[in-house]
Every structure is written in structure tokens, then in C-alpha cells.
XYZ file of C-alpha atoms in Angstrom:
424
model
C -42.453 -62.464 -51.744
C -39.211 -60.527 -51.572
C -38.663 -58.179 -48.655
C -36.249 -55.260 -48.998
C -33.875 -53.736 -46.464
C -32.366 -50.409 -47.456
C -30.736 -47.376 -45.882
C -32.755 -44.169 -45.639
C -30.016 -41.726 -44.643
C -26.518 -41.204 -46.100
C -25.432 -44.816 -45.715
C -23.702 -46.541 -42.789
C -27.040 -46.894 -40.987
C -26.424 -50.399 -39.648
C -28.191 -52.359 -42.387
C -25.796 -55.279 -41.970
C -27.005 -56.036 -38.467
C -30.661 -56.001 -39.516
C -30.026 -58.221 -42.534
C -27.944 -60.560 -40.395
C -30.622 -60.686 -37.725
C -33.390 -61.477 -40.197
C -31.409 -63.626 -42.644
C -32.093 -66.875 -40.786
C -35.767 -66.461 -41.714
C -34.991 -66.220 -45.456
C -33.780 -68.700 -48.026
C -32.160 -66.124 -50.331
C -30.267 -62.933 -49.465
C -29.511 -60.676 -52.441
C -27.204 -57.689 -53.000
C -28.668 -55.665 -55.867
C -26.538 -52.503 -56.314
C -23.259 -50.851 -55.380
C -19.909 -52.538 -55.073
C -17.116 -52.875 -52.564
C -17.644 -49.232 -51.626
C -20.202 -50.676 -49.211
C -19.197 -52.047 -45.830
C -21.493 -54.006 -43.553
C -20.136 -54.634 -40.072
C -21.721 -57.464 -38.104
C -20.810 -58.560 -34.581
C -21.548 -62.182 -33.638
C -20.519 -63.473 -30.210
C -17.972 -60.695 -29.930
C -16.406 -61.442 -33.334
C -16.606 -58.707 -35.976
C -17.209 -59.491 -39.660
C -16.884 -56.775 -42.282
C -18.499 -57.600 -45.623
C -18.016 -55.402 -48.678
C -19.562 -57.497 -51.442
C -20.881 -60.742 -50.021
C -24.484 -60.562 -48.816
C -24.904 -60.617 -45.047
C -26.695 -63.967 -45.274
C -23.321 -65.588 -45.888
C -23.068 -66.097 -42.108
C -26.034 -68.514 -42.218
C -25.455 -71.883 -43.853
C -29.130 -72.234 -44.779
C -29.050 -69.060 -46.918
C -28.358 -68.850 -50.617
C -26.550 -65.583 -51.365
C -26.835 -63.671 -54.623
C -24.783 -60.893 -56.203
C -27.344 -59.700 -58.725
C -27.005 -57.832 -62.017
C -27.075 -54.346 -60.477
C -23.836 -54.870 -58.537
C -20.402 -53.875 -59.863
C -17.736 -56.358 -58.806
C -14.013 -56.055 -58.172
C -13.131 -59.720 -58.691
C -9.914 -59.507 -56.704
C -11.739 -58.056 -53.704
C -14.487 -60.666 -54.004
C -11.869 -63.420 -54.167
C -10.292 -62.267 -50.889
C -13.649 -61.904 -49.183
C -14.737 -65.386 -50.234
C -11.502 -66.859 -48.893
C -12.707 -66.159 -45.346
C -15.506 -68.683 -45.801
C -13.834 -71.364 -47.920
C -11.839 -74.398 -46.876
C -9.391 -75.086 -49.697
C -8.470 -74.721 -53.341
C -6.855 -77.188 -55.712
C -3.373 -76.709 -57.138
C -4.663 -74.724 -60.127
C -6.466 -72.218 -57.961
C -9.869 -73.524 -59.004
C -12.492 -73.715 -56.307
C -12.466 -77.085 -54.553
C -15.651 -79.126 -54.624
C -15.808 -79.120 -50.827
C -15.970 -75.332 -50.683
C -18.935 -74.417 -48.477
C -19.827 -71.578 -50.877
C -20.624 -73.793 -53.866
C -24.406 -73.870 -54.069
C -24.630 -71.012 -51.537
C -23.228 -68.128 -53.591
C -24.520 -67.093 -57.011
C -23.054 -64.312 -59.158
C -24.988 -62.702 -61.996
C -23.562 -63.141 -65.475
C -24.856 -59.618 -66.164
C -23.079 -57.910 -63.261
C -20.357 -55.522 -64.410
C -16.681 -55.901 -63.540
C -14.500 -53.210 -61.987
C -11.192 -53.224 -63.882
C -7.838 -51.667 -62.947
C -8.432 -48.651 -65.177
C -11.686 -47.858 -63.357
C -9.767 -47.420 -60.101
C -7.179 -45.191 -61.783
C -9.929 -43.109 -63.385
C -11.782 -42.793 -60.092
C -8.756 -41.343 -58.321
C -7.822 -39.121 -61.267
C -11.357 -37.753 -61.472
C -11.365 -36.933 -57.760
C -8.015 -35.194 -58.034
C -9.151 -33.051 -60.964
C -12.503 -31.929 -59.526
C -12.806 -28.395 -58.194
C -14.517 -29.908 -55.171
C -14.015 -33.610 -54.592
C -17.073 -35.839 -54.227
C -15.358 -37.897 -51.544
C -15.578 -41.260 -53.304
C -13.979 -44.371 -51.861
C -11.583 -44.546 -54.829
C -12.685 -48.123 -55.545
C -13.588 -47.541 -59.201
C -17.339 -47.768 -58.632
C -18.342 -44.593 -60.488
C -16.248 -45.239 -63.633
C -17.521 -48.832 -63.779
C -21.122 -47.613 -63.709
C -20.230 -44.895 -66.231
C -18.927 -47.557 -68.618
C -22.101 -49.543 -68.064
C -24.224 -46.565 -69.085
C -21.846 -45.762 -71.975
C -22.311 -49.350 -73.184
C -18.625 -50.194 -73.077
C -18.663 -52.026 -69.729
C -17.433 -55.565 -69.161
C -19.922 -58.057 -67.770
C -19.164 -61.210 -65.798
C -20.430 -63.285 -68.720
C -17.732 -61.746 -70.933
C -15.138 -63.781 -69.005
C -16.170 -66.784 -71.083
C -15.891 -65.000 -74.453
C -12.181 -64.267 -74.310
C -11.698 -63.135 -77.914
C -14.424 -60.497 -77.780
C -13.402 -59.623 -74.212
C -9.874 -58.815 -75.362
C -11.235 -56.620 -78.129
C -13.523 -54.726 -75.736
C -10.804 -54.085 -73.178
C -8.336 -52.983 -75.854
C -10.883 -50.459 -77.121
C -11.401 -49.160 -73.592
C -7.664 -48.842 -72.955
C -7.246 -46.948 -76.230
C -10.126 -44.663 -75.286
C -8.729 -43.689 -71.904
C -5.074 -43.333 -72.898
C -5.416 -39.546 -73.270
C -6.978 -39.240 -69.823
C -4.489 -41.557 -68.165
C -1.113 -40.964 -69.825
C 1.735 -43.204 -68.619
C -0.769 -45.418 -66.849
C 1.240 -48.678 -67.080
C -1.919 -50.610 -67.916
C -1.140 -53.707 -69.929
C -3.721 -55.566 -71.994
C -1.968 -58.932 -71.683
C -1.682 -58.617 -67.900
C -5.349 -57.700 -67.549
C -6.386 -60.594 -69.771
C -4.220 -63.042 -67.838
C -5.794 -61.977 -64.569
C -9.317 -62.183 -65.982
C -8.617 -65.629 -67.405
C -7.688 -66.799 -63.922
C -10.838 -65.265 -62.495
C -12.918 -67.039 -65.149
C -11.766 -70.379 -63.740
C -12.054 -69.210 -60.146
C -15.655 -68.036 -60.335
C -17.123 -70.473 -62.864
C -19.000 -72.587 -60.246
C -20.810 -69.473 -59.010
C -21.888 -67.640 -62.165
C -25.461 -67.931 -63.421
C -28.459 -65.981 -64.642
C -29.566 -64.697 -61.245
C -32.760 -63.153 -62.608
C -33.974 -66.597 -63.670
C -32.754 -67.973 -60.350
C -34.840 -65.436 -58.404
C -37.870 -65.848 -60.659
C -37.747 -69.584 -60.010
C -37.345 -69.001 -56.274
C -40.398 -66.713 -56.323
C -42.396 -69.313 -58.218
C -41.498 -71.905 -55.581
C -42.572 -69.575 -52.779
C -39.077 -69.137 -51.364
C -38.465 -66.245 -48.977
C -36.124 -63.651 -50.475
C -34.418 -60.729 -48.758
C -33.013 -57.908 -50.899
C -30.121 -56.077 -49.257
C -29.345 -52.495 -50.249
C -26.035 -50.677 -49.951
C -25.387 -47.005 -49.110
C -28.471 -44.884 -48.380
C -31.374 -43.151 -50.109
C -29.911 -39.657 -49.651
C -27.021 -40.825 -51.846
C -29.288 -42.044 -54.656
C -28.038 -40.992 -58.112
C -31.459 -39.503 -58.955
C -32.928 -38.508 -55.609
C -29.883 -37.806 -53.456
C -27.838 -34.666 -52.795
C -26.431 -34.536 -56.337
C -23.582 -34.394 -57.308
C -22.439 -35.648 -53.893
C -24.060 -39.036 -54.366
C -23.083 -42.575 -55.180
C -23.292 -43.984 -58.716
C -26.162 -46.419 -58.302
C -29.860 -46.355 -57.502
C -29.967 -46.808 -53.738
C -33.735 -46.338 -53.437
C -36.393 -49.015 -53.908
C -36.161 -48.672 -57.699
C -32.660 -50.163 -57.560
C -34.026 -53.308 -55.938
C -36.123 -53.899 -59.067
C -33.721 -52.946 -61.842
C -30.826 -54.567 -59.983
C -32.484 -57.987 -59.756
C -35.086 -58.321 -62.509
C -37.927 -58.597 -59.993
C -41.019 -56.414 -60.392
C -43.275 -54.451 -58.065
C -45.687 -57.327 -57.523
C -42.801 -59.398 -56.144
C -42.080 -56.965 -53.288
C -43.458 -57.454 -49.790
C -42.105 -55.501 -46.821
C -39.783 -52.528 -47.333
C -37.722 -52.005 -44.187
C -35.938 -48.667 -43.980
C -32.901 -48.496 -41.717
C -31.839 -45.305 -39.939
C -29.600 -44.359 -37.058
C -30.978 -42.526 -34.047
C -28.758 -39.656 -35.205
C -27.125 -38.905 -38.581
C -23.733 -39.510 -40.167
C -22.257 -38.856 -43.571
C -18.989 -39.853 -45.271
C -17.579 -37.689 -48.040
C -18.586 -34.211 -49.111
C -22.009 -32.692 -49.672
C -24.737 -30.925 -47.752
C -25.450 -32.217 -44.252
C -27.877 -29.809 -42.507
C -27.685 -31.247 -38.984
C -23.915 -31.747 -38.889
C -22.269 -30.879 -35.585
C -19.141 -29.443 -37.171
C -16.143 -28.957 -34.876
C -18.538 -29.491 -32.010
C -18.040 -31.352 -28.751
C -21.337 -33.192 -29.206
C -20.378 -34.257 -32.728
C -17.090 -35.625 -31.439
C -18.962 -37.456 -28.690
C -21.262 -39.095 -31.242
C -18.289 -40.065 -33.389
C -16.392 -41.578 -30.478
C -19.295 -43.401 -28.852
C -20.670 -44.636 -32.181
C -17.261 -45.717 -33.510
C -18.095 -43.701 -36.591
C -15.326 -44.654 -38.952
C -16.000 -46.088 -42.408
C -16.014 -49.894 -42.629
C -14.617 -49.652 -46.161
C -12.191 -46.716 -45.954
C -11.651 -46.114 -42.254
C -12.497 -42.443 -42.801
C -14.143 -40.638 -39.885
C -17.824 -40.025 -40.465
C -19.337 -36.584 -40.094
C -21.870 -36.697 -37.252
C -25.004 -34.738 -36.424
C -28.496 -34.827 -34.994
C -31.285 -36.817 -36.577
C -32.834 -35.113 -39.624
C -36.507 -36.048 -39.516
C -37.424 -34.021 -42.611
C -34.964 -36.014 -44.735
C -36.035 -39.238 -43.017
C -39.713 -38.662 -43.803
C -38.716 -37.865 -47.405
C -36.859 -41.179 -47.699
C -39.717 -43.142 -46.124
C -42.079 -41.774 -48.771
C -39.569 -42.257 -51.594
C -39.130 -45.935 -50.790
C -42.618 -46.798 -49.626
C -41.243 -48.097 -46.333
C -43.620 -50.366 -44.460
C -41.377 -50.686 -41.395
C -38.364 -48.943 -39.899
C -35.341 -50.122 -37.972
C -33.769 -47.560 -35.655
C -30.114 -48.251 -34.970
C -27.587 -47.187 -32.339
C -30.030 -45.747 -29.829
C -27.435 -46.684 -27.174
C -25.012 -44.089 -28.588
C -27.353 -41.396 -27.219
C -27.001 -42.675 -23.654
C -26.226 -39.933 -21.105
C -26.798 -36.985 -23.412
C -28.358 -34.169 -21.384
C -30.522 -33.281 -24.363
C -31.098 -34.596 -27.872
C -32.121 -32.572 -30.913
C -34.037 -33.660 -33.993
C -34.583 -31.511 -37.082
C -38.310 -31.011 -37.767
C -38.168 -28.140 -40.310
C -35.676 -26.283 -42.498
C -35.075 -22.569 -42.915
C -34.633 -22.096 -46.656
C -34.248 -18.633 -48.244
C -35.713 -17.071 -45.097
C -38.751 -19.337 -45.150
C -39.632 -22.308 -42.984
C -40.248 -25.446 -45.054
C -41.092 -29.044 -44.223
C -39.778 -30.736 -47.387
C -36.379 -31.556 -48.903
C -35.402 -28.935 -51.529
C -33.202 -29.780 -54.480
C -29.999 -28.239 -53.102
C -30.463 -28.909 -49.344
C -28.641 -25.655 -48.587
C -30.758 -25.127 -45.485
C -30.551 -24.384 -41.786
C -32.142 -26.931 -39.447
C -34.940 -26.064 -37.041
C -34.807 -28.396 -34.073
C -37.123 -29.912 -31.513
C -35.296 -30.603 -28.277
C -35.790 -33.770 -26.242
C -34.716 -34.526 -22.702
C -31.997 -37.161 -22.710
C -31.820 -40.194 -20.436
C -29.393 -41.170 -17.722
C -27.827 -44.605 -17.645
C -27.505 -47.097 -20.474
C -30.004 -48.765 -22.790
C -27.267 -51.084 -24.037
C -28.484 -54.658 -24.346
C -32.158 -53.918 -23.565
C -34.438 -56.204 -25.576
C -37.914 -55.028 -24.551
C -39.368 -51.644 -25.474
C -41.036 -51.176 -22.095
C -37.655 -51.566 -20.392
C -36.269 -48.494 -22.138
C -36.162 -45.247 -20.130
C -39.313 -43.146 -20.649
C -37.234 -40.422 -22.333
C -35.947 -42.928 -24.903
C -39.471 -44.205 -25.509
C -40.710 -40.641 -26.044
C -37.937 -39.959 -28.572
C -38.691 -43.133 -30.504
C -42.450 -42.573 -30.475
C -42.021 -39.029 -31.769
C -39.853 -40.231 -34.661
C -42.445 -42.866 -35.544
C -45.297 -40.355 -35.526
C -43.358 -37.712 -37.461
C -42.312 -39.920 -40.372
C -45.565 -41.894 -40.419
C -44.049 -45.367 -40.314
C -43.820 -47.965 -37.555
C -40.427 -48.508 -35.948
C -40.450 -52.297 -35.804
C -36.836 -52.836 -34.716
C -34.616 -50.927 -32.285
C -30.941 -51.800 -31.907
C -29.474 -51.305 -28.445
C -25.894 -52.494 -29.069
C -23.708 -53.808 -31.902
C -24.370 -57.408 -30.822
C -26.605 -59.524 -33.058
C -29.157 -60.368 -30.375
C -29.509 -56.920 -28.830
C -32.519 -55.908 -30.871
C -36.005 -54.910 -29.752
C -38.725 -56.247 -32.053
C -42.130 -54.535 -31.762
């Protein structure tokens, strides 16, 4: 069976640590959507690794890592990220046989490529919007738009150079009016892609068949989501969302697996809320001392962009919504240690919407939060690895969350370190 780990807030929930912690128990770790707009930060023995495209299982030599068909890939960024884990290249730049990633990393031939014009379009689109979305500017949205418009470039196209040239020329002609004086050159793009074709050839395969075969053999597969459910293109706070399906549906369409292949669905949430970019955020502590305290203590700056994250109290209404949306069977609650030494802690349990109290997520999320207040705890929970060793106030907070959303909190993170995780 394939288990799924996905974010159930606005991204940046700490999924990387959970995947990293569990990856040693799996034989395959799979990224199934998003691109290098994601950033998973993992701390191992005091050393920090930030992964944007590579699955978190890359830190375990026993894991096979898959970039599946639902991912959009900036090949230059992937090249640099892979270099951290490789030993050497031959004089032509082709991957050396002794590279530790050969046989450990597999890239879908159906994944779409982010090209230079996607990045230019992304930034131009942001500049021209009345209200910016707050994208990372990495070209993710335009690459997915081309995919839906059926003019995208797939990884497999790298090995059909004549038709690839024709497709890219058509795309450059199409966008010339939107990007005048863009300095994009067909020959330069083709030369770069030709080099990438040689670079990545040992890694490219039909990953759907690979995963089907792994399922047939009874291999343990972990599907790793990027961003969070409240940024889902269909179910998030549209239009301030990402460009992929971040909910459980993306795990299926982005891999070729089906519902009968799925086992556990582990939703990951912080003990409070953060959001990067624009869009509604009901529990945000805007220009507030407590919000600044959360940001500072939680080191809430984007792993991909470095942008400060907006911070606020935990939104339990949105969390319960995401648990239902994804069919979560377990939860992981991250960064409980950030709430150390708060005199009180709030959690949103209802919304005020058009002068009415509601307990569901409306389509526009233009709401005012209604809070339940909890007594905070003195001292630090940092590094605690048993639930019973947590302060009673922390236990009460966690138990209330579990009861409210109707899903067991199976993992509780008490520090950024890999091993500081309570398993219940």
C-alpha cells in the first residue's frame, strides 16, 4: 500500500520532517505535485538540508525516490540540488556511473518542464495583477497553464529533439506579444535542453509503471505532498492558491495510482498557523506582538523564497475541513515547542460570517474568528519524546485539537531535530 503525507493548512507545516522521520520504513518516496516552489527543511544531527524538488527520502540510502508525472521540474534547479548528493561527473557532464543517485532517483517521462519563458511570464503576470497572488516567481503557474493548454513540454520530449524544437518555437511565437523584448532565444534554449537530455537520461522512466510494479511486489510506498490543502487549486482560497492539486486527489492523478492503492493518509499541521503570499487568513495576528513572537520563535521564513510568513493562531475550522477533504487517518502536529511560555493560546472554533456564527469554511473565507482560549504552559517542551512528559496544559491543547477535528494526532514534533518526535 501507499501511504500519503500532505499538508492541511497553507503549506510550510513541517511535512519534510515527518517524511524524513518515516522514510526509513519505506522503500519508495514519491513527490507527486508542485515544483521548486516547495521547500522542505530537515535537520539531521544539527545539519540543515533544504530540498525543493528531491523527495525527502533522498537522505536514506535504502530509499528509491520518485519525481512523478504531476510534478513540474526546473531542470537547472534539479541539477543543482542533485549535485549535493553526487560524487562526480565525467568530462562531458554526463552522470558518472558511480553516482549514488543512479538507481535511487527516478524522474517521470510525463512530468512537465519549467522553461525560461515560464519564469518571465510568472513575474510579468504578478506585476500586472491588480492584487498580486504572491507567487514564488519560479514559473510554476505558467508551466501548469501550458500543461492544461496542451502546449507544455514533457521530460520525454527531450529525446524527440525535432518535434521539441517545433513545440518551443510555437510557444515562443505565442508569447512574443505578452513578453516583448524578452531576449529569449530558441537556439540557446535548445542547446540547454540538449545538455539536460544527456544529464538526466539515467534517471528518466515511466514512473507510473514503476510504482505499479512496486505495488505488485508489495513494496512500501510513501507519497509526499507539497504546499497545503488550503492552497489547493479547486478547494483552496481561490484565486490565492497554488497551481496544482494539493489535496489527496493530487496524489492519485500525480502518480497514476488509484484509491485502492492508498493506505494511511497523514495530515500535517502546525500547532498554530502560517501563510506565505496574499489571500484570506482569518486568524492572522497582523502587526501584533504575539504574531511577531510566533514568527521569531518559529523561524517563520520561507525555505524557498526567504519571505517572512504571516503568523496566527490555529484555525480549527479550516483544519477540520482539510481533514475531511483528504480523508486523513492520522495527524502530525508540528512545532508545539514554539508555543512554549505563552501566557495563553487561542484556537479558532467558529467563524462570524455576515453576522452569523458558522462552523464550516465558506467559499470566500472573509470571516472573523471566534476563539477558544487555552492556558499556556511554563517552561519548554523542546526535545520531549513521550506524551505523558508534556505539561498538562500542552496535553489539554493537543487533546482538544484531536477531539475537535475528529482525527488522532499520532505524531507531535517538539523541536526541529529529526528524533524529537512523540509517536502515539
